[in-house]
mmCIF file of C-alpha atoms and ligand atoms in Angstrom:
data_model
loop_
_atom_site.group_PDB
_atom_site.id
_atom_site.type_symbol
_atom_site.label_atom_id
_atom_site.label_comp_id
_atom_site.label_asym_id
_atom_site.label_seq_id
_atom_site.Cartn_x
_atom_site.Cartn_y
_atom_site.Cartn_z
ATOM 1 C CA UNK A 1 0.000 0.000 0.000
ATOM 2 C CA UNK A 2 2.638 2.402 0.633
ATOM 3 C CA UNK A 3 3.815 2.465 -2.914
ATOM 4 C CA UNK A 4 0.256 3.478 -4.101
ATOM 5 C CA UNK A 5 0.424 6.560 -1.790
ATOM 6 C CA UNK A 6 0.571 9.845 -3.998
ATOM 7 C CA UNK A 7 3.194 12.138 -2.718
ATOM 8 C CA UNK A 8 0.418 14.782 -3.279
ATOM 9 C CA UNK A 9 -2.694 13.319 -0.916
ATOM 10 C CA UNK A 10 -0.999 12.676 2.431
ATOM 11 C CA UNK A 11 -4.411 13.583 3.928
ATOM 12 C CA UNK A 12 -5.756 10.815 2.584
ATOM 13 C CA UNK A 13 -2.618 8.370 2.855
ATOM 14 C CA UNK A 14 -1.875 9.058 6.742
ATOM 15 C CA UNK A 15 -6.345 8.830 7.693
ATOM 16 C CA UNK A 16 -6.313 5.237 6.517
ATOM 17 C CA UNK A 17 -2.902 4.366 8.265
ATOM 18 C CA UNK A 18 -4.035 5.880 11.583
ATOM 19 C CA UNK A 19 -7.312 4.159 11.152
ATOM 20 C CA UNK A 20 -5.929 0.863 9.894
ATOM 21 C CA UNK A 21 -3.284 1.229 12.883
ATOM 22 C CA UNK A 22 -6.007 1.862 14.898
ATOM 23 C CA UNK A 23 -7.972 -1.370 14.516
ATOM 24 C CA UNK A 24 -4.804 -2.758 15.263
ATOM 25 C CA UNK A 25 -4.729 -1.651 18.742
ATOM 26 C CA UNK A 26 -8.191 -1.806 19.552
ATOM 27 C CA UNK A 27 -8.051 -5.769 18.147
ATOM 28 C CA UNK A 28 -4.589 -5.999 19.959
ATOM 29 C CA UNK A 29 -6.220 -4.274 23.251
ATOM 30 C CA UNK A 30 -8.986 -6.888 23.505
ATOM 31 C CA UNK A 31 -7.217 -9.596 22.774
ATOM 32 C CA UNK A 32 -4.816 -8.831 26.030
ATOM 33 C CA UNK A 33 -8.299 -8.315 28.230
ATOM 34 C CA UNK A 34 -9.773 -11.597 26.774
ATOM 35 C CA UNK A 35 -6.113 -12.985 27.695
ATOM 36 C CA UNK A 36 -6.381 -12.095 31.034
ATOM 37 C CA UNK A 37 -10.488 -11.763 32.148
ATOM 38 C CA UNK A 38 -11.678 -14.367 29.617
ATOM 39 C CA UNK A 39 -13.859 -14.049 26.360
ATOM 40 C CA UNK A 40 -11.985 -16.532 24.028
ATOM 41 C CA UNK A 41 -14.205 -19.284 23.014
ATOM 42 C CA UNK A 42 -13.654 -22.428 20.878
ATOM 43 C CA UNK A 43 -16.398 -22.956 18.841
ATOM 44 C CA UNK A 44 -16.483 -27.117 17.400
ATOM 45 C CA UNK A 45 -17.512 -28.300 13.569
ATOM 46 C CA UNK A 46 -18.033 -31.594 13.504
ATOM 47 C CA UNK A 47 -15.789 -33.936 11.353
ATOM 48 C CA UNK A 48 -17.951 -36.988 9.631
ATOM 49 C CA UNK A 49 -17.049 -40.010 7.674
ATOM 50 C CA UNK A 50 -18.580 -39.759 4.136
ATOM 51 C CA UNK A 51 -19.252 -42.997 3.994
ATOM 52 C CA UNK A 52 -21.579 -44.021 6.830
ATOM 53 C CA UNK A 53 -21.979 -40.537 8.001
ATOM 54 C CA UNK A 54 -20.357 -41.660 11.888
ATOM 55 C CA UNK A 55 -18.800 -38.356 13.529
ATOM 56 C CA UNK A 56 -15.295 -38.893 13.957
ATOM 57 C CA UNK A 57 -13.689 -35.821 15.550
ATOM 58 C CA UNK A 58 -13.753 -32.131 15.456
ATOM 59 C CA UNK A 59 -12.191 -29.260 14.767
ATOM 60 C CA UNK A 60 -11.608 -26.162 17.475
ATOM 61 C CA UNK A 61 -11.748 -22.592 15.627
ATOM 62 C CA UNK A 62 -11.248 -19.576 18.451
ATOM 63 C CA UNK A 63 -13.976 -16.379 18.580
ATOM 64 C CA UNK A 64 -13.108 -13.795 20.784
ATOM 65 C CA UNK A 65 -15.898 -12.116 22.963
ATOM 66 C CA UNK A 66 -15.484 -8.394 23.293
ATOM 67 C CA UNK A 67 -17.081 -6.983 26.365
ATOM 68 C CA UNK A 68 -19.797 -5.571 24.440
ATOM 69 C CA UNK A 69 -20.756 -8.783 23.539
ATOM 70 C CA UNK A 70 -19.640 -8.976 19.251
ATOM 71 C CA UNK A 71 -18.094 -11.427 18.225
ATOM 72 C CA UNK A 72 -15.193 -11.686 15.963
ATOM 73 C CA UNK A 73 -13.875 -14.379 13.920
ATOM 74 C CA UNK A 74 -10.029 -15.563 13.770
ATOM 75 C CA UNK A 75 -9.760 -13.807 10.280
ATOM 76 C CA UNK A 76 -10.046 -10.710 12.348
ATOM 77 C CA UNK A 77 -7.815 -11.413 15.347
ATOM 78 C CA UNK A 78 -4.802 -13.999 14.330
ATOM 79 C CA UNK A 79 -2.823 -11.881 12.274
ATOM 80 C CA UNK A 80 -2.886 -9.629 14.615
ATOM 81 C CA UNK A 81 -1.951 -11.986 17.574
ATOM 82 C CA UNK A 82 0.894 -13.164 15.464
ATOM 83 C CA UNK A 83 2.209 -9.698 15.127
ATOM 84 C CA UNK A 84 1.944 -8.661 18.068
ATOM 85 C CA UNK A 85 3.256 -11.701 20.126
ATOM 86 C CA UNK A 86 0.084 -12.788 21.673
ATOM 87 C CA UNK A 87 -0.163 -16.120 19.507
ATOM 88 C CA UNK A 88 1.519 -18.197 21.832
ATOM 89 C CA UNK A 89 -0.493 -17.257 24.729
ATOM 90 C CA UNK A 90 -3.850 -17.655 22.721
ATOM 91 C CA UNK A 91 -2.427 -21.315 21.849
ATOM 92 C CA UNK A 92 -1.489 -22.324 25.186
ATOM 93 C CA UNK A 93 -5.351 -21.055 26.086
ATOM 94 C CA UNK A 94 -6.651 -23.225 23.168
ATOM 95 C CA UNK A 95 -4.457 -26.268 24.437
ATOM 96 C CA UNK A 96 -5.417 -26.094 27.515
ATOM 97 C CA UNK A 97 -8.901 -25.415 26.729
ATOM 98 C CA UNK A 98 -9.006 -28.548 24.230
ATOM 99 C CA UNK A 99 -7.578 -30.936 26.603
ATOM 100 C CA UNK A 100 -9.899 -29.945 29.396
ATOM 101 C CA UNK A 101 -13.190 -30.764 27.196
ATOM 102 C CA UNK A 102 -11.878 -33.460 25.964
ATOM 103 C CA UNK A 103 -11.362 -34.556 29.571
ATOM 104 C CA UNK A 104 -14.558 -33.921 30.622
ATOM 105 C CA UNK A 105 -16.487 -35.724 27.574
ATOM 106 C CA UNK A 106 -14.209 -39.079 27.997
ATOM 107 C CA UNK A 107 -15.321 -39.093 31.804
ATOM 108 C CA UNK A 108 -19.070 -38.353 30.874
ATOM 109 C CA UNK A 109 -18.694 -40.826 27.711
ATOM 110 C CA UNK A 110 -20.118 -38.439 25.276
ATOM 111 C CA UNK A 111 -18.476 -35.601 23.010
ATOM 112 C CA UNK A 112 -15.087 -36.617 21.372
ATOM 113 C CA UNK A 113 -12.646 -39.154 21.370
ATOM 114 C CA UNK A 114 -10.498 -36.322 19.298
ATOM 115 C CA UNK A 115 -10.312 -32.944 18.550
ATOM 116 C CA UNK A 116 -8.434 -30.962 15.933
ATOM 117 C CA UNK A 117 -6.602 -27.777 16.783
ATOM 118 C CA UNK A 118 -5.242 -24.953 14.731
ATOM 119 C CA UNK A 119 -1.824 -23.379 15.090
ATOM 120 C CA UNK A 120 0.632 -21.410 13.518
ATOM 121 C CA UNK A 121 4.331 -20.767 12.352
ATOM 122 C CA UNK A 122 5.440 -19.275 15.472
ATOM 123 C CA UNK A 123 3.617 -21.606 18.177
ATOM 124 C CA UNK A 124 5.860 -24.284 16.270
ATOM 125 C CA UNK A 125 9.146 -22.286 16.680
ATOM 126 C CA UNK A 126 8.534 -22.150 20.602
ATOM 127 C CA UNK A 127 10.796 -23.521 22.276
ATOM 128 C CA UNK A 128 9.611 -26.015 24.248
ATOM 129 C CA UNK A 129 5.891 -26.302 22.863
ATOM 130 C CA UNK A 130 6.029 -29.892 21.873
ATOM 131 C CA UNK A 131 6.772 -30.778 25.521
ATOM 132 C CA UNK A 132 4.157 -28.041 26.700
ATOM 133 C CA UNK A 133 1.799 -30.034 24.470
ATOM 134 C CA UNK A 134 2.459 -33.619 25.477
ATOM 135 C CA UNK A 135 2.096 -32.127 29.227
ATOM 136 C CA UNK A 136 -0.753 -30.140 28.996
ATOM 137 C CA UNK A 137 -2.694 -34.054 27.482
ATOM 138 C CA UNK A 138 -0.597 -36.218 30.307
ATOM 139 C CA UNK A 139 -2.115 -33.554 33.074
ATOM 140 C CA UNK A 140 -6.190 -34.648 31.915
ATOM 141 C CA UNK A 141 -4.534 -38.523 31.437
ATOM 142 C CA UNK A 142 -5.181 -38.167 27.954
ATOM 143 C CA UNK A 143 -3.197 -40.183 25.026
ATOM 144 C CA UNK A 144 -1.614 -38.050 22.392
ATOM 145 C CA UNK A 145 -3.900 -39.150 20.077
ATOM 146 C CA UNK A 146 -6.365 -36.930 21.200
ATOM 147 C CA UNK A 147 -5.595 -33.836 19.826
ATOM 148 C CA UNK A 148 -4.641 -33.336 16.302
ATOM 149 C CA UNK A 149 -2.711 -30.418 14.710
ATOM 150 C CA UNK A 150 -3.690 -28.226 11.686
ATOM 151 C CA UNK A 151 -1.025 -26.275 9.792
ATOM 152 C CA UNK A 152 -1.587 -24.580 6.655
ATOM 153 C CA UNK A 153 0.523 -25.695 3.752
ATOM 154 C CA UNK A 154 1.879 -22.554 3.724
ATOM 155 C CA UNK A 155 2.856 -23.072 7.325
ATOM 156 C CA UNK A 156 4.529 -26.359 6.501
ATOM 157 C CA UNK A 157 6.390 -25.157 3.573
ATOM 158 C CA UNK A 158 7.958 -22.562 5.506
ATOM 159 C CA UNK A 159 8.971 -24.693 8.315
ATOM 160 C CA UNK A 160 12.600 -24.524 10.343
ATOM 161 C CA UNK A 161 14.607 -27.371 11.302
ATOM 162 C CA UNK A 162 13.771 -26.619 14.684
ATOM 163 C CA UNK A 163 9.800 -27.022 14.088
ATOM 164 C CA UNK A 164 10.556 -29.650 12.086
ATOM 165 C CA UNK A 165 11.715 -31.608 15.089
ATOM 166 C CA UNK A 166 9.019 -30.364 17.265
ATOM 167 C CA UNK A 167 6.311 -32.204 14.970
ATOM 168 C CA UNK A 168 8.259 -35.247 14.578
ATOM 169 C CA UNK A 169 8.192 -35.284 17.904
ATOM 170 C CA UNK A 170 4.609 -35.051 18.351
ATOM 171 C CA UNK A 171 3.891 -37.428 15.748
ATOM 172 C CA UNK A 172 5.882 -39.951 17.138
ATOM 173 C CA UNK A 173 4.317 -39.475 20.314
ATOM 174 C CA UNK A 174 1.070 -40.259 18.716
ATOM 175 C CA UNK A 175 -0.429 -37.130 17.455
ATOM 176 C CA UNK A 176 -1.920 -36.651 13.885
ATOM 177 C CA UNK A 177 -0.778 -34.139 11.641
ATOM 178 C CA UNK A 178 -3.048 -32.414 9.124
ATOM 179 C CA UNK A 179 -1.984 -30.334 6.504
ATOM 180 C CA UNK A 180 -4.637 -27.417 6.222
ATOM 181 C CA UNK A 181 -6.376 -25.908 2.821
ATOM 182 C CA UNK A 182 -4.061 -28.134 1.340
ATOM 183 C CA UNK A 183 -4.029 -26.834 -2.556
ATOM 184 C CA UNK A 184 -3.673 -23.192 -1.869
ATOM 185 C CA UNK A 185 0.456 -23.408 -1.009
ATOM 186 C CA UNK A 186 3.701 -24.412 -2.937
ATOM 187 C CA UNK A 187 3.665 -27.564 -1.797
ATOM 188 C CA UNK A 188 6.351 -29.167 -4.079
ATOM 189 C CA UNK A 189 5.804 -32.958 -4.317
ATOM 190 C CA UNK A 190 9.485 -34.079 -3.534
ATOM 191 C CA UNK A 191 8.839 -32.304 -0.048
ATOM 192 C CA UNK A 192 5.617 -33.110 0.708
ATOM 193 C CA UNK A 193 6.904 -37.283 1.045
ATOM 194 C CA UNK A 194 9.548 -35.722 3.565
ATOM 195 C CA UNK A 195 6.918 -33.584 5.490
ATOM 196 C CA UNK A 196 6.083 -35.529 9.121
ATOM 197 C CA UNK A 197 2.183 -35.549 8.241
ATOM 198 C CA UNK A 198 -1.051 -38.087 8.292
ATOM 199 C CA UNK A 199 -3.703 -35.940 6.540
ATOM 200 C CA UNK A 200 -4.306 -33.693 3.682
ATOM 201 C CA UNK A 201 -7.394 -31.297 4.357
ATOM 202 C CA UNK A 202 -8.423 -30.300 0.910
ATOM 203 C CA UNK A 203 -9.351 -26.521 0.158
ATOM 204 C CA UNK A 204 -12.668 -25.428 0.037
ATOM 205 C CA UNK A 205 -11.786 -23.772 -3.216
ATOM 206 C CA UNK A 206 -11.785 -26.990 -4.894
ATOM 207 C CA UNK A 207 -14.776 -28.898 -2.600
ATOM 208 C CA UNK A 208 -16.916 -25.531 -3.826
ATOM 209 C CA UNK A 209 -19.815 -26.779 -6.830
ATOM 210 C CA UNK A 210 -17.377 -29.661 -7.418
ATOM 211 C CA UNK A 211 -19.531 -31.421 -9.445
ATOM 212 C CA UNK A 212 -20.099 -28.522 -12.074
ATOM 213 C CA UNK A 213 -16.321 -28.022 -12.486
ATOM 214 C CA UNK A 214 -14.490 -30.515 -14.072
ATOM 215 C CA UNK A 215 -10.911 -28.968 -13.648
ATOM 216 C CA UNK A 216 -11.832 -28.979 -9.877
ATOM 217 C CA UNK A 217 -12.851 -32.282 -9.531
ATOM 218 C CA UNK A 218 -9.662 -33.581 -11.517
ATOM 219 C CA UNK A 219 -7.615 -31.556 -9.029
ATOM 220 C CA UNK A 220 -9.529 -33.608 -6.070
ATOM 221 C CA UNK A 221 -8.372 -36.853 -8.523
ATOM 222 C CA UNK A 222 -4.927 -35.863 -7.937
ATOM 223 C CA UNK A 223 -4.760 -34.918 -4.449
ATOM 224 C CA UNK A 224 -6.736 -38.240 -3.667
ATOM 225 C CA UNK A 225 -4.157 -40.365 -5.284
ATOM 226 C CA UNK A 226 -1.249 -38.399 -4.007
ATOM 227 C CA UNK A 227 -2.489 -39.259 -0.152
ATOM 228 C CA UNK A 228 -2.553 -42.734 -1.630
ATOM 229 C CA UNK A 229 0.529 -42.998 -2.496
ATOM 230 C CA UNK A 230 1.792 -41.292 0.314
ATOM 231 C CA UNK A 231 -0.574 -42.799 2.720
ATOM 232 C CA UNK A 232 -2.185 -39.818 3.853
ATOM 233 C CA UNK A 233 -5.912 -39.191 5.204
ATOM 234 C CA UNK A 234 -7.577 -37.058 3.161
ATOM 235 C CA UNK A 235 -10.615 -34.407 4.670
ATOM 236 C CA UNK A 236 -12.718 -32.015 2.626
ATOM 237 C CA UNK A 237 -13.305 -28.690 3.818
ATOM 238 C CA UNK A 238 -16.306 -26.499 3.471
ATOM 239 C CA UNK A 239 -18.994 -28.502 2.010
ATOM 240 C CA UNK A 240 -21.911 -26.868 1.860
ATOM 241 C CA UNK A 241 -24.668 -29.073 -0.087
ATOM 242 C CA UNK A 242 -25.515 -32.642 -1.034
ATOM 243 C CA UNK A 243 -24.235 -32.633 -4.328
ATOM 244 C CA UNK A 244 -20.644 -31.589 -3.366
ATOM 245 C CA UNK A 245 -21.051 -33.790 -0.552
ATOM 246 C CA UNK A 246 -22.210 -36.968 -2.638
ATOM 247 C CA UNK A 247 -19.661 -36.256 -5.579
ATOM 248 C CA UNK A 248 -16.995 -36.054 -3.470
ATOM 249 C CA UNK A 249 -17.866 -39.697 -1.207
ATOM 250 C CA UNK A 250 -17.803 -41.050 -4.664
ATOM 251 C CA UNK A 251 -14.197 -39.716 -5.691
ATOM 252 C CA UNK A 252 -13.068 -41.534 -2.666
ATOM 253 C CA UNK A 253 -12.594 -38.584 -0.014
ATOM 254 C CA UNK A 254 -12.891 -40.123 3.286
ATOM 255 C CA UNK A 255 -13.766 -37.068 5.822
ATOM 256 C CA UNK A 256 -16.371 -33.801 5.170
ATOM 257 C CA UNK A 257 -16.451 -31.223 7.204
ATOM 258 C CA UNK A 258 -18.640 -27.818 6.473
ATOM 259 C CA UNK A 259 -21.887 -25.757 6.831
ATOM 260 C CA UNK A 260 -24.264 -28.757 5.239
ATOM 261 C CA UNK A 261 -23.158 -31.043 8.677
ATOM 262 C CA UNK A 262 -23.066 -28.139 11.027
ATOM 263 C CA UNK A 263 -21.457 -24.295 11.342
ATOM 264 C CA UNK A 264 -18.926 -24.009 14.318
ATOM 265 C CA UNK A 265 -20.763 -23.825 17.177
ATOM 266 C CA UNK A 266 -20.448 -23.658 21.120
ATOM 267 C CA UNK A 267 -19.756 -26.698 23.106
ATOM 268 C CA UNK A 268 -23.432 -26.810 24.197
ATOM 269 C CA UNK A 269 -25.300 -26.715 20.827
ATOM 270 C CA UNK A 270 -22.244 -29.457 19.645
ATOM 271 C CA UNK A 271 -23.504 -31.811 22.372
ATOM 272 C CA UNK A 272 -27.488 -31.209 21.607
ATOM 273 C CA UNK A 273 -26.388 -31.600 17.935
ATOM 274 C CA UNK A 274 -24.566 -34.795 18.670
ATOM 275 C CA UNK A 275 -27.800 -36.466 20.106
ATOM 276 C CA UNK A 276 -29.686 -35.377 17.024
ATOM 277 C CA UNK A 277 -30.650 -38.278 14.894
ATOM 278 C CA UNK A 278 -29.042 -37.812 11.574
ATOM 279 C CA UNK A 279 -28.493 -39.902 8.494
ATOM 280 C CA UNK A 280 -26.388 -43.069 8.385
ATOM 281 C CA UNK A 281 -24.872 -41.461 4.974
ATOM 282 C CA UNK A 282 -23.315 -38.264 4.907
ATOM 283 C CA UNK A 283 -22.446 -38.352 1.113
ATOM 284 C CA UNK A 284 -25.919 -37.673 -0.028
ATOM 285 C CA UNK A 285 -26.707 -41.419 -1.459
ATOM 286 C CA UNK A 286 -29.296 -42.537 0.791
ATOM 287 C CA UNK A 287 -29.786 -39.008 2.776
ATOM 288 C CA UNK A 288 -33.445 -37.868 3.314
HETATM 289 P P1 C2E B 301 -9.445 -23.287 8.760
HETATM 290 O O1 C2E B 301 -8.706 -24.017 9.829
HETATM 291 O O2 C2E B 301 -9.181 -23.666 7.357
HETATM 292 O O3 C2E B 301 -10.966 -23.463 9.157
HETATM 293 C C1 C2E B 301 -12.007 -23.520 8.226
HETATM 294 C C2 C2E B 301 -12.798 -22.247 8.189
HETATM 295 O O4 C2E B 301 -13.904 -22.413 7.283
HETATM 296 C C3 C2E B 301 -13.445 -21.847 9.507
HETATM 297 O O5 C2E B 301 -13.541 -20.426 9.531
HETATM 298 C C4 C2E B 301 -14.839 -22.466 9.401
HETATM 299 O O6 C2E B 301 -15.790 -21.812 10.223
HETATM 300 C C5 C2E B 301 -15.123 -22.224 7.945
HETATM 301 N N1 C2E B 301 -16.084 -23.184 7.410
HETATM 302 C C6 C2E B 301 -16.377 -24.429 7.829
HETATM 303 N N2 C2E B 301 -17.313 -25.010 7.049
HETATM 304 C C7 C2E B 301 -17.586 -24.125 6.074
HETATM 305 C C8 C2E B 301 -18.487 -24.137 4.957
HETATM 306 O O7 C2E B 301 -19.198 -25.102 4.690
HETATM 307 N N3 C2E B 301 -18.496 -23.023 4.175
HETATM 308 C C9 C2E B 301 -17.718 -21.921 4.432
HETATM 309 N N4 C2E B 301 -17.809 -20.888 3.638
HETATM 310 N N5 C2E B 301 -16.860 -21.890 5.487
HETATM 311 C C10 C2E B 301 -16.798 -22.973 6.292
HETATM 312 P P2 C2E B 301 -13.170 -19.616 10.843
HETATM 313 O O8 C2E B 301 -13.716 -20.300 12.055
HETATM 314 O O9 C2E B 301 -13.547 -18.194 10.599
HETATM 315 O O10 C2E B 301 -11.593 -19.744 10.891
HETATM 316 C C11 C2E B 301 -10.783 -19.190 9.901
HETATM 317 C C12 C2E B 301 -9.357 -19.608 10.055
HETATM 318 O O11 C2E B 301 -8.795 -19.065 11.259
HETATM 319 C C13 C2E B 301 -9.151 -21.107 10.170
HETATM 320 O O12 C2E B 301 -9.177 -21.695 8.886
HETATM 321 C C14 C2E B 301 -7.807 -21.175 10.836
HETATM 322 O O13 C2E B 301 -6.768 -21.074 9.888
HETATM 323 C C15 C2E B 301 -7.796 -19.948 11.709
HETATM 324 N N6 C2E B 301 -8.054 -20.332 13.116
HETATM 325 C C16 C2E B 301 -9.231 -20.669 13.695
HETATM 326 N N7 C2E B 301 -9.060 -20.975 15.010
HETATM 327 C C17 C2E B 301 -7.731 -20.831 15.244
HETATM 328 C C18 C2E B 301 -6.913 -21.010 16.414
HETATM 329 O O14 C2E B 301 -7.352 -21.418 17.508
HETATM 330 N N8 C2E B 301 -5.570 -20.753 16.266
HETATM 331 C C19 C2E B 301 -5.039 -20.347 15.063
HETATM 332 N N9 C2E B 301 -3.702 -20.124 15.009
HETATM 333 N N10 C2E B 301 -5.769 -20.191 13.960
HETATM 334 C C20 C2E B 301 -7.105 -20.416 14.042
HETATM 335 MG MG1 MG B 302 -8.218 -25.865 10.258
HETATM 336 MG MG1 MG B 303 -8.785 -25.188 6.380
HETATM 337 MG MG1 MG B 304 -9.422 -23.341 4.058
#
């Protein structure tokens, strides 16, 4: 943006930097109070197997309360907790926060057996956040496999030795790695083999009207066989209606996850949602 600035309206140039830099701190501001006094939440979407429609984990995506009760999404907040430091402390809350409702559903036997996190570059480059990790599931007596861990290809492309080791580490210990909107990065195909992962979570981009685009549906072709070969899971993100949904359990994608299941929602509604009869299909074949 700076570039585009005209030496001859810095009126106009410096008003949307103050205001843009403003937003900044507010977002920054409450972030630090929800730190501190509470108002994170993590919200759940179910994960379900396309074939017989059985719920097999879910995914944790973080809302942050502001005191006047709105509500804004991570596309508002994370950039600006990665900028300004506060991502690790937002992780360790959604860690901690994972492991304690998972805790909680194992002793009532209902909710989860897993649940997928999201993190980023930097909690990765902590030192010490693998071990924070395996403590924070040996404290609730949970086994690694509980939790899962999302990274954008982008994310994983970019990685250090030093994260590198951290999610070797965590795999061998158990834990599943997924590799998040998988189709949107640089993944290079001599990497990917070397990359310490168990799933592929394919882009929305592609799972959107998949069966009225025939380039996107040959992309899904070529994913799907790549996670063969490499033996990877493979989970579809964002599907939205039966026909993606059906078109997609016949390609052979395993895992759906999107709005035509169920939004994100609080723990509560997940739980009322989870005793809600559904069908035994959730590729669309056989569905109501
Ligand atoms: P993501 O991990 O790829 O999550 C998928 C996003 O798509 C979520 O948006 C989800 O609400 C949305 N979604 C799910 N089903 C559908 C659908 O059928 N249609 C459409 N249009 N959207 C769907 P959300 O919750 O706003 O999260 C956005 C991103 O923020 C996430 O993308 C993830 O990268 C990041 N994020 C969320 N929670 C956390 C967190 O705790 N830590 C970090 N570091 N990042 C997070
Ligand atoms: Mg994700
Ligand atoms: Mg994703
Ligand atoms: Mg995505």
């Amino acid at each position: 943006a700076l570039c585009t600035a005209k030496a001859d309206s810095p009126a106009f140039f410096s008003a949307r930097t103050r205001r843009e830099a403003t937003d900044f701190l507010r977002i920054e501001a409450s972030l630090r109070h929800a730190l501190s006094h509470g108002g994170l939440e993590l919200w759940l979407q179910p994960k379900l197997r396309l074939g017989d429609g059985r719920v097999e984990a879910a995914e944790a995506l973080i809302r942050l309360r502001r005191p006047d009760g709105s509500l804004l999404p991570p596309g508002a907040f994370i950039a600006v907790a990665e900028t300004s430091g506060l991502i690790r402390a937002l992780t360790h809350w959604v860690i901690q926060e994972a492991c304690r409702r998972l805790a909680t559903w194992r002793q009532a036997g209902k909710g989860m057996a897993r649940l997928a996190i999201n993190v980023s570059a930097h909690d990765l480059e902590e030192e010490g956040f693998a071990a924070f990790l395996l403590d924070a599931l040996q404290r609730q007596g949970l086994p690694s496999s509980a939790l899962e861990l999302e990274l954008t290809e982008t994310t994983l492309f970019a990685m250090t030795d030093r994260s590198l080791a951290a999610l070797g580490r965590l795999r061998e210990a158990g834990m599943r790695i997924a590799m998040d909107d998988f189709g949107t990065g640089y993944s290079t195909l001599s990497y990917l083999h070397r990359l310490p992962i168990d799933v592929l979570k394919i882009d929305r981009a592609f799972v959107e009207e998949v069966h009225l685009h025939p380039v996107r549906a040959g992309i899904i072709r070529a994913i799907l066989s790549l996670a063969e070969s490499l033996r990877l899971d493979t989970v579809a993100e964002g599907i939205e209606s039966e026909a993606e949904a059906a078109f997609l359990a016949e390609l052979g994608v395993e895992v759906g996850q999107g709005y035509l299941y169920a939004r994100p929602m609080p723990e509560a509604e997940l739980m009322a949602w989870l005793d809600t009869p559904r069908p035994r299909s959730a590729g669309g074949t056989g569905a109501s």
